[in-house]
């Protein structure tokens, strides 16, 4: 290696160390997957396996940089650890990202190759669908590994987890309303749903059935018109959704929409949505919401319906048990909101404490 190359390499690793990444949180393992023939470039993040194998979906997204993809895998896998812990599931946290355009670059060959990488981890990581993926993709992955959930019902799986995820968010939103307003009835509440993918659309359905006044926002105009025509939701035509008068803001697309800029303008009294990692900075932005009197329903709790659904494939419980466990998100949300208020904590911190306590207790059991 030449002196120039050596110097630039040193500079790169000193500035951007993997273990020093902002989102690195004592992850157990990070796997980089590359296959020239299929064009696969993927990252699997395994955050924690104290409670069980790391289960989490695979997201396919056209990331700006590979560092952005790594950051997403790290943040999402950590979130899955706490999601499973707080929901009472015997699972750890993991997540995978595939770099690329799901509409134009995804192929069955790529999915099989990705499945081979998953299989090489011998069950330490179990995958499922996420953004840019669907049940059919998981069926293809299942051809080469048993370490996949969310497969088609006719193949013995629990099917698409999105409707159950939406139901859990709906339960969490109702709990937040009960805490804030004294009633969990959402009729006539002004609710802005940002992101109308599979989960967002089903949430809109639940909300309109209850008589809420729903406005939807999305970068995909075709989806907006489709969802609006189905449920009568109003399409947002403005420039800044956060500045609008509303009762509840439901972020259901990508994360970090709760940040310095949005919080200063946010006119909602509740934030409750399906997106992962909604707080750009968990500590700072959780505190800013609290100071403004905005109730935040922790994302990793209320969007846990999907993992409850796919966990059923591993444990063999039926649809009624899936719905019972998902409905319990309501009770857990109330408990966390009360705990936060009583102890002067942000709701995010209160939820993390409960999840971490369960992980620590299991770790102690193992040691003893």
Coordinates of N, CA and C in Angstrom, one line a residue, residues 1 32 38 62 66 75 87-88 108 119 127 148 164 179 222 257 265 273 304 324 331 335 337 340-341 364:
X1 N 0.9 -1.2 0.0 CA 0.0 0.0 0.0 C 0.9 1.2 0.0
X32 N -21.8 -8.4 6.8 CA -21.9 -7.8 5.4 C -22.0 -8.9 4.4
X38 N -25.8 -11.8 -8.3 CA -27.1 -11.4 -8.2 C -27.2 -9.9 -7.9
X62 N -33.1 2.1 -1.4 CA -32.1 2.7 -2.2 C -31.3 3.7 -1.4
X66 N -23.6 3.7 1.7 CA -23.5 2.4 2.5 C -23.5 2.7 4.0
X75 N -29.6 0.8 14.0 CA -30.8 1.4 14.7 C -32.0 0.4 14.7
X87 N -42.6 -6.6 24.8 CA -43.9 -7.3 24.4 C -43.9 -8.7 25.1
X88 N -42.8 -9.1 25.7 CA -42.8 -10.3 26.5 C -42.5 -11.5 25.6
X108 N -35.8 -13.1 -7.7 CA -35.8 -14.3 -6.9 C -34.4 -14.8 -6.6
X119 N -29.1 -18.3 6.3 CA -28.9 -19.7 6.7 C -27.5 -19.9 7.4
X127 N -35.3 -14.0 9.7 CA -35.7 -12.8 9.0 C -37.2 -12.8 8.8
X148 N -36.9 -18.1 8.6 CA -37.6 -17.0 8.0 C -39.1 -17.1 8.5
X164 N -51.7 -6.7 11.4 CA -51.6 -6.8 12.9 C -50.8 -5.7 13.4
X179 N -55.1 8.3 28.1 CA -54.2 9.0 29.0 C -54.3 10.5 28.9
X222 N -50.1 8.2 -6.2 CA -51.0 7.1 -6.6 C -51.6 6.4 -5.4
X257 N -38.7 11.4 12.0 CA -39.5 12.6 11.6 C -39.8 13.5 12.9
X265 N -42.6 23.0 15.5 CA -43.8 23.4 14.8 C -45.0 22.5 15.1
X273 N -47.5 6.4 16.1 CA -47.5 5.9 14.7 C -46.7 4.6 14.6
X304 N -45.4 -3.2 17.6 CA -44.9 -4.6 17.9 C -45.9 -5.7 17.4
X324 N -55.0 -11.4 20.8 CA -55.0 -11.1 22.3 C -53.7 -10.4 22.7
X331 N -52.9 -2.0 27.2 CA -52.6 -2.1 28.6 C -51.2 -1.7 28.9
X335 N -49.6 1.6 31.1 CA -48.7 1.4 32.2 C -47.5 2.2 32.0
X337 N -47.1 5.0 30.1 CA -47.4 6.5 30.2 C -47.5 6.9 31.7
X340 N -44.0 6.8 33.4 CA -43.2 8.0 33.0 C -43.7 9.3 33.8
X341 N -45.0 9.4 33.9 CA -45.5 10.6 34.6 C -45.1 10.5 36.1
X364 N -29.0 -12.5 34.1 CA -28.6 -12.9 35.4 C -28.9 -14.4 35.6

